[in-house]
Amino acid sequence: MKKKFVLIITHGNFGIELLKSAEMIMGDQEDAAALGLRLGESVDDLRNKVEEIIVENQKADKDIIILVDILGGSPSNVSLYMLKKYGNIELITGVNMLMLIEIFQSRESEELDKLIEKAIDSTVNGIKRYNLKGKDSDC
């Protein structure tokens, strides 16, 4: 089974801090990096950084999973460009802590397609609403 490299790309420091938080919970993670597009930085600079990481990891014959914050933003647009240019990249939008932890927990034991499915399912199933409005509260 191929190693899986996880690249988080977001607006600002969100992805960088998300990776730090996940590592606080799960320990240091090899084959993971985060980039943030900060105010005043160019999309071209981001594209160059992303491309360097992709080329390096494709040479090492790793599967590449890119996680971005929102579809339609610069991080996702850069990632879609890379997907078209290089292929063999998985792109998931809506990155969050549940998704990242699921990927880190399962990436060594699951094939790529199953891992992506589990990551998305964990996110969807992890969203719950609680309130105290009714008598039958689950809280």
Short mmCIF file of C-alpha atoms in Angstrom, two decimals:
data_model
loop_
_atom_site.label_atom_id
_atom_site.label_comp_id
_atom_site.label_asym_id
_atom_site.label_seq_id
_atom_site.Cartn_x
_atom_site.Cartn_y
_atom_site.Cartn_z
CA MET A 1 0.00 0.00 0.00
CA LYS A 2 1.33 3.44 -0.93
CA LYS A 3 2.11 6.05 1.68
CA LYS A 4 -0.31 8.95 1.76
CA PHE A 5 0.83 12.55 1.98
CA VAL A 6 -1.71 15.01 3.42
CA LEU A 7 -1.51 18.66 2.37
CA ILE A 8 -3.84 21.17 4.02
CA ILE A 9 -4.31 24.47 2.18
CA THR A 10 -6.52 27.20 3.64
CA HIS A 11 -7.06 30.91 3.93
CA GLY A 12 -4.87 32.44 6.63
CA ASN A 13 -3.42 30.24 9.36
CA PHE A 14 -6.48 28.01 9.76
CA GLY A 15 -4.92 24.91 8.20
CA ILE A 16 -1.56 25.42 9.88
CA GLU A 17 -3.23 25.64 13.29
CA LEU A 18 -5.56 22.74 12.47
CA LEU A 19 -2.55 20.52 11.77
CA LYS A 20 -0.91 21.65 15.02
CA SER A 21 -4.10 20.86 16.94
CA ALA A 22 -4.43 17.42 15.34
CA GLU A 23 -0.82 16.68 16.23
CA MET A 24 -1.49 17.79 19.79
CA ILE A 25 -4.16 15.07 19.95
CA MET A 26 -2.47 12.36 17.87
CA GLY A 27 1.23 13.11 18.06
CA ASP A 28 3.54 14.30 15.31
CA GLN A 29 2.46 13.26 11.84
CA GLU A 30 4.89 12.36 9.08
CA ASP A 31 3.85 12.98 5.51
CA ALA A 32 1.72 16.00 6.38
CA ALA A 33 2.05 19.73 5.75
CA ALA A 34 -0.10 22.84 5.84
CA LEU A 35 -0.01 26.04 3.84
CA GLY A 36 -2.00 29.20 4.36
CA LEU A 37 -2.73 31.98 1.91
CA ARG A 38 -2.26 35.12 3.96
CA LEU A 39 -3.44 38.62 3.24
CA GLY A 40 -1.09 40.23 0.75
CA GLU A 41 0.41 36.97 -0.51
CA SER A 42 -0.02 36.13 -4.16
CA VAL A 43 -1.85 33.11 -5.49
CA ASP A 44 1.15 32.48 -7.75
CA ASP A 45 3.39 32.11 -4.69
CA LEU A 46 0.92 29.64 -3.19
CA ARG A 47 0.73 27.73 -6.47
CA ASN A 48 4.53 27.44 -6.59
CA LYS A 49 4.70 26.12 -3.00
CA VAL A 50 1.94 23.59 -3.66
CA GLU A 51 3.55 22.43 -6.89
CA GLU A 52 6.91 21.91 -5.17
CA ILE A 53 5.26 19.71 -2.53
CA ILE A 54 3.30 17.73 -5.12
CA VAL A 55 6.32 17.07 -7.33
CA GLU A 56 8.42 15.98 -4.34
CA ASN A 57 5.78 13.53 -3.12
CA GLN A 58 4.93 12.15 -6.54
CA LYS A 59 8.63 11.41 -7.04
CA ALA A 60 8.48 9.49 -3.75
CA ASP A 61 5.48 7.56 -5.17
CA LYS A 62 3.06 8.72 -2.47
CA ASP A 63 -0.67 9.24 -2.84
CA ILE A 64 -1.47 12.91 -2.31
CA ILE A 65 -4.55 14.10 -0.45
CA ILE A 66 -5.22 17.83 -0.48
CA LEU A 67 -7.66 19.24 2.06
CA VAL A 68 -8.97 22.78 1.57
CA ASP A 69 -11.31 24.98 3.54
CA ILE A 70 -13.90 26.07 0.97
CA LEU A 71 -14.73 25.26 -2.62
CA GLY A 72 -14.25 28.25 -4.90
CA GLY A 73 -11.57 29.96 -2.82
CA SER A 74 -8.00 30.46 -3.94
CA PRO A 75 -6.71 27.35 -2.08
CA SER A 76 -9.26 25.13 -3.84
CA ASN A 77 -8.68 26.82 -7.20
CA VAL A 78 -4.92 26.23 -6.91
CA SER A 79 -5.60 22.62 -5.90
CA LEU A 80 -7.96 22.04 -8.82
CA TYR A 81 -5.31 23.43 -11.15
CA MET A 82 -2.79 20.95 -9.71
CA LEU A 83 -5.30 18.11 -10.00
CA LYS A 84 -5.73 18.87 -13.70
CA LYS A 85 -1.98 19.28 -14.24
CA TYR A 86 -0.72 16.25 -12.32
CA GLY A 87 -3.69 13.91 -11.84
CA ASN A 88 -3.44 11.27 -9.12
CA ILE A 89 -4.41 13.79 -6.45
CA GLU A 90 -7.43 13.58 -4.19
CA LEU A 91 -9.01 16.90 -3.25
CA ILE A 92 -11.50 17.26 -0.40
CA THR A 93 -13.18 20.54 0.54
CA GLY A 94 -14.47 21.51 3.98
CA VAL A 95 -11.46 20.41 6.02
CA ASN A 96 -12.07 20.14 9.76
CA MET A 97 -10.67 18.38 12.81
CA LEU A 98 -12.82 15.24 12.49
CA MET A 99 -11.79 14.76 8.88
CA LEU A 100 -8.12 15.25 9.63
CA ILE A 101 -8.10 12.89 12.61
CA GLU A 102 -9.90 10.20 10.60
CA ILE A 103 -7.35 10.49 7.82
CA PHE A 104 -4.42 10.32 10.24
CA GLN A 105 -5.93 7.34 12.09
CA SER A 106 -6.74 5.33 8.97
CA ARG A 107 -4.27 6.29 6.26
CA GLU A 108 -1.87 3.41 6.89
CA SER A 109 -4.58 0.73 7.00
CA GLU A 110 -7.05 1.85 4.32
CA GLU A 111 -6.82 2.03 0.56
CA LEU A 112 -7.10 5.57 -0.78
CA ASP A 113 -10.74 5.43 -1.95
CA LYS A 114 -11.95 3.92 1.33
CA LEU A 115 -9.93 6.47 3.31
CA ILE A 116 -11.52 9.38 1.45
CA GLU A 117 -14.98 7.89 1.99
CA LYS A 118 -14.32 7.46 5.73
CA ALA A 119 -12.99 11.01 6.04
CA ILE A 120 -16.08 12.51 4.44
CA ASP A 121 -18.44 10.24 6.41
CA SER A 122 -16.79 11.17 9.71
CA THR A 123 -17.33 14.83 8.94
CA VAL A 124 -20.98 14.42 7.97
CA ASN A 125 -21.74 12.13 10.92
CA GLY A 126 -19.85 14.36 13.34
CA ILE A 127 -22.15 17.32 12.84
CA LYS A 128 -24.83 17.36 15.53
CA ARG A 129 -27.21 19.92 16.91
CA TYR A 130 -28.03 20.16 20.60
CA ASN A 131 -30.27 22.55 22.49
CA LEU A 132 -32.42 22.65 25.59
CA LYS A 133 -35.70 23.64 23.92
CA GLY A 134 -37.51 20.32 24.27
CA LYS A 135 -38.31 17.93 27.09
CA ASP A 136 -36.52 15.09 25.31
CA SER A 137 -33.09 16.70 25.16
CA ASP A 138 -30.13 14.41 24.41
CA CYS A 139 -27.70 16.63 26.34
#
